[in-house]
Short mmCIF file of C-alpha atoms in Angstrom, two decimals:
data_model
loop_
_atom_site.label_atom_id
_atom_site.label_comp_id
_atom_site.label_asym_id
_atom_site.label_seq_id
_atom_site.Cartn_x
_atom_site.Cartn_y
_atom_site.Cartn_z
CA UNK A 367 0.00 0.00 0.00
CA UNK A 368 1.44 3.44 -0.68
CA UNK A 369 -0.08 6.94 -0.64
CA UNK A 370 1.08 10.56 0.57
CA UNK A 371 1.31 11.34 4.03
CA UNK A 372 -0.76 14.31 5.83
CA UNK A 373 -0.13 15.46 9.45
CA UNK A 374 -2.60 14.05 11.51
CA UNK A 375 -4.48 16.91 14.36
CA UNK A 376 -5.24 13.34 16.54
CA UNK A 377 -2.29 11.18 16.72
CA UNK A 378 -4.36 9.37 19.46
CA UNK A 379 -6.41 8.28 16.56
CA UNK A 380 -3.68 6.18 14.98
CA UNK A 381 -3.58 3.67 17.98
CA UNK A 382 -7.14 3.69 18.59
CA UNK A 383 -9.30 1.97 17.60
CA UNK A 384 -9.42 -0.61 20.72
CA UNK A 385 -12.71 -2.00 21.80
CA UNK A 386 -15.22 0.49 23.31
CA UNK A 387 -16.53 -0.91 26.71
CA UNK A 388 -19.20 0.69 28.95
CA UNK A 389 -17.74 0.74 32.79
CA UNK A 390 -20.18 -0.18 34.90
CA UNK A 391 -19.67 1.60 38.84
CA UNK A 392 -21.83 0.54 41.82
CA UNK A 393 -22.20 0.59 45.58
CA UNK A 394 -25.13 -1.61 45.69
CA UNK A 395 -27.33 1.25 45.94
CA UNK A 396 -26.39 3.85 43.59
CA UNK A 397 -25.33 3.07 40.01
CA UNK A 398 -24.04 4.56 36.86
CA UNK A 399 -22.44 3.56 33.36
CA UNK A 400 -19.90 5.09 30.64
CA UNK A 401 -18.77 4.21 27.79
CA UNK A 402 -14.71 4.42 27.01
CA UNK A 403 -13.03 3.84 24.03
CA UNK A 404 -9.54 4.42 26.19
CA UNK A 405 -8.74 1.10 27.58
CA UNK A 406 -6.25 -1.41 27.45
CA UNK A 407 -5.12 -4.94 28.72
CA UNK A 408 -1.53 -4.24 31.23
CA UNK A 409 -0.83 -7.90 32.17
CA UNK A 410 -1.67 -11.37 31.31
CA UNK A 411 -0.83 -13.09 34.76
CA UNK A 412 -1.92 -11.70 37.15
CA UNK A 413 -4.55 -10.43 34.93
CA UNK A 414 -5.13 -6.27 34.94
CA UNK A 415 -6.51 -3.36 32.68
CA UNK A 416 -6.63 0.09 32.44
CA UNK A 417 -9.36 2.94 31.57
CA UNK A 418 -8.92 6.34 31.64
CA UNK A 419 -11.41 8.48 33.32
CA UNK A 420 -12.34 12.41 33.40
CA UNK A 421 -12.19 13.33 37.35
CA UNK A 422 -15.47 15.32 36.60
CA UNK A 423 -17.58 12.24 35.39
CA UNK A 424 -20.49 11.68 37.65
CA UNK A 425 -19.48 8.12 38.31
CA UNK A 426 -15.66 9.30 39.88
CA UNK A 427 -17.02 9.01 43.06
CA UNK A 428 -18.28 6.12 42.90
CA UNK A 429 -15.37 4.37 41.87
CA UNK A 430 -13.30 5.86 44.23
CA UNK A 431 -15.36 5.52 47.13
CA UNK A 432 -15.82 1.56 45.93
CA UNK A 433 -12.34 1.14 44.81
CA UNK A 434 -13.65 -0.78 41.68
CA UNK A 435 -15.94 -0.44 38.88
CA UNK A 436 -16.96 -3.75 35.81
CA UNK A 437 -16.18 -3.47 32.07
CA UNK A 438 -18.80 -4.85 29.87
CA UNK A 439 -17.74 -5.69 26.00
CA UNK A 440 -20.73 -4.90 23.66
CA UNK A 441 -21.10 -5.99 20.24
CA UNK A 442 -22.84 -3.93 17.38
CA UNK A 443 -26.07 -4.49 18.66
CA UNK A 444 -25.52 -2.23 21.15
CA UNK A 445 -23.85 0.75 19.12
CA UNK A 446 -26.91 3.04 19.76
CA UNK A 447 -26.75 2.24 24.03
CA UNK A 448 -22.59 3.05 23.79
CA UNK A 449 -23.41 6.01 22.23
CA UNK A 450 -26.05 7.26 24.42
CA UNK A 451 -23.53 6.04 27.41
CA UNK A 452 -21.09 8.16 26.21
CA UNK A 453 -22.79 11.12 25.22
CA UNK A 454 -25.04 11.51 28.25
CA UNK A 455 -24.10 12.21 31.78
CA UNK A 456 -25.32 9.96 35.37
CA UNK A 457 -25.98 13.50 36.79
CA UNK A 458 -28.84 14.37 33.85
CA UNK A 459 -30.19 11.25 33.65
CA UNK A 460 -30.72 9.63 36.96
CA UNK A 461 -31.08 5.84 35.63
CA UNK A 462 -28.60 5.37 32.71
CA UNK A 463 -29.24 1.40 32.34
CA UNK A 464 -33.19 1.70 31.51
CA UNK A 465 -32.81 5.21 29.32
CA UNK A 466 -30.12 3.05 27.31
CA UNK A 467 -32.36 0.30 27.35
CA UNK A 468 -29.46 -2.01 29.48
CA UNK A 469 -30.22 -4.39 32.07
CA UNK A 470 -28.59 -4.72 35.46
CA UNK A 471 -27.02 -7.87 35.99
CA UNK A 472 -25.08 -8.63 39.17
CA UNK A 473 -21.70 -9.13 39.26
CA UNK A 474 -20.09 -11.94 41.27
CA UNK A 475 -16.70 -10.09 42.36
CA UNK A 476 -17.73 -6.43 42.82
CA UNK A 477 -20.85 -4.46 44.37
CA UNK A 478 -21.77 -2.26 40.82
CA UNK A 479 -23.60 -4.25 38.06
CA UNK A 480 -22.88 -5.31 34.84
CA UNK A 481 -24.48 -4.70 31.41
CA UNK A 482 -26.22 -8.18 30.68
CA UNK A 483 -26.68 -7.38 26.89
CA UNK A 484 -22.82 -7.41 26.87
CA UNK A 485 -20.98 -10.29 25.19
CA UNK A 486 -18.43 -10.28 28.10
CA UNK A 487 -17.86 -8.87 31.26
CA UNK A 488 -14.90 -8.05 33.63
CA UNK A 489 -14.80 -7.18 37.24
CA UNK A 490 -12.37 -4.77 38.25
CA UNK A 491 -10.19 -3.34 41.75
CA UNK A 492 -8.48 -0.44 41.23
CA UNK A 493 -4.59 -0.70 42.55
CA UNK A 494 -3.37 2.31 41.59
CA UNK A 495 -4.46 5.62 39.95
CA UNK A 496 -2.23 7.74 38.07
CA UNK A 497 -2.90 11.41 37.48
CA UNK A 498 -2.87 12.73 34.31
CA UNK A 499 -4.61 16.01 35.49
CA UNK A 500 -8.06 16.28 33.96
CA UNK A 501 -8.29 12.37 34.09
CA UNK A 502 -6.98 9.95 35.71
CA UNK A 503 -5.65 6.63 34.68
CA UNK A 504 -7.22 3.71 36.60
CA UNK A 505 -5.18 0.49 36.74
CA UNK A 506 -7.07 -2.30 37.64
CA UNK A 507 -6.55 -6.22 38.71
CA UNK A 508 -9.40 -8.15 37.18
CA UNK A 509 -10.97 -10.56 39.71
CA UNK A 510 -13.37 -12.35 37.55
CA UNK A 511 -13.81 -12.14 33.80
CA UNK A 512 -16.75 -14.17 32.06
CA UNK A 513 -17.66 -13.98 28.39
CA UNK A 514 -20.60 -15.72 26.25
CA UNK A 515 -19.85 -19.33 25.15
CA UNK A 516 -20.59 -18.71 21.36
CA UNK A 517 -18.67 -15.37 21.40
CA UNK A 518 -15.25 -16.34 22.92
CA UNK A 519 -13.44 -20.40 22.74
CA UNK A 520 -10.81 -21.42 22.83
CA UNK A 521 -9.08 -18.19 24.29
CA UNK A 522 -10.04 -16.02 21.76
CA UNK A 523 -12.97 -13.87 20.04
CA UNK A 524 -15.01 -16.45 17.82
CA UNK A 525 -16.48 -14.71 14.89
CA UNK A 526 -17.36 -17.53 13.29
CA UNK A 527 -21.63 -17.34 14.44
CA UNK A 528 -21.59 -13.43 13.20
CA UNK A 529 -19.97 -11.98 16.22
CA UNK A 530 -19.01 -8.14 15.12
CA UNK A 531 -17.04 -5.96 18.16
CA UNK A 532 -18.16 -2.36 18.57
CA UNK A 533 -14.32 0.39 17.71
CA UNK A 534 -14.71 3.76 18.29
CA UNK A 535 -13.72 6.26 15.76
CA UNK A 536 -14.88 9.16 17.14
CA UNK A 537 -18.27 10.56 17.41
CA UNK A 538 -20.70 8.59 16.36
CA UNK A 539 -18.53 6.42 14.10
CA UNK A 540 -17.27 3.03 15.30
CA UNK A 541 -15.26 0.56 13.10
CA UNK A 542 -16.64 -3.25 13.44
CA UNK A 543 -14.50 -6.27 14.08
CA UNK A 544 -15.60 -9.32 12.29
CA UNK A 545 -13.14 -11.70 11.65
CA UNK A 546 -9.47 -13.30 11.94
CA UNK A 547 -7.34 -13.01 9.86
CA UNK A 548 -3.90 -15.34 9.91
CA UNK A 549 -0.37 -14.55 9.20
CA UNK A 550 2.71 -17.15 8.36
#
């Protein structure tokens, strides 16, 4: 493949896209979701991830005063739910899940809920959290992780029954994962 080259405004968008999640946050009595497209596996054993989150979200609190907060993996059918996740804040809309049209599912690690529409799901305790002034990076050990049976085998995605993975792009444009694709 060749082309020209143009300077890019985003350089952030050159190592995105990774899959969008929605975070899930929870004390057992108050709850709230977010999407993020800025995530990323740390460590296979023992198994963490990262997110970064504004300080000013609604659901900061709440994962600081827990100390841990669930990722949920959607897949294209939920593209219109991320979107509303992401665009609309816990403090506006007092009950996130239903005005998405989500459903609470408990977790079995960690007091918040998780999105039961989700493909996957991975509960989260935050060990450390690195400033990065406006946001903060959240690094997480991963205490239980769980995904659907015709989604994930053998240790990997299985796109094989139509499985398609939600990328962000920015805005409302996503990129879809679909397949595999093997190299020699």
């Amino acid at each position: 493949m060749s082309g020209r080259f143009v300077e890019v405004d985003s350089p952030h968008r050159l190592v995105t896209p990774g899959p969008v999640l929605l975070v899930t946050v929870g004390d057992g009595s108050d709850d709230n979701l977010f999407s993020v497209a800025w995530n990323m596996a740390l460590r296979k054993t023992p198994p963490m991830v990262a997110i970064l989150s504004g300080k000013g979200h609604y659901s900061w609190n709440l994962m600081g005063s827990t100390g841990e907060f669930g990722l949920s993996v959607p897949d294209t059918s939920l593209a219109e739910a991320v979107l509303y996740c992401g665009r609309h804040s816990g403090r506006e809309v007092p009950d996130k899940f239903s005005a998405a049209g989500l459903t609470r599912s408990p977790a079995r690690e960690i007091a918040a809920p998780l999105v039961r529409e989700a493909v996957a799901h991975l509960e989260c305790r935050i060990s450390q959290v690195v400033d990065m002034g406006h946001s903060s990076l959240l690094v997480a050990n991963v205490v239980h992780a769980e995904a659907r049976e015709d989604c994930f085998t053998d240790g990997s995605w299985d796109f094989s029954g139509g499985l398609r993975l939600l990328h962000h792009l920015g805005g409302d444009r996503f990129s879809v994962s679909s397949g595999v694709l093997r190299a020699n």
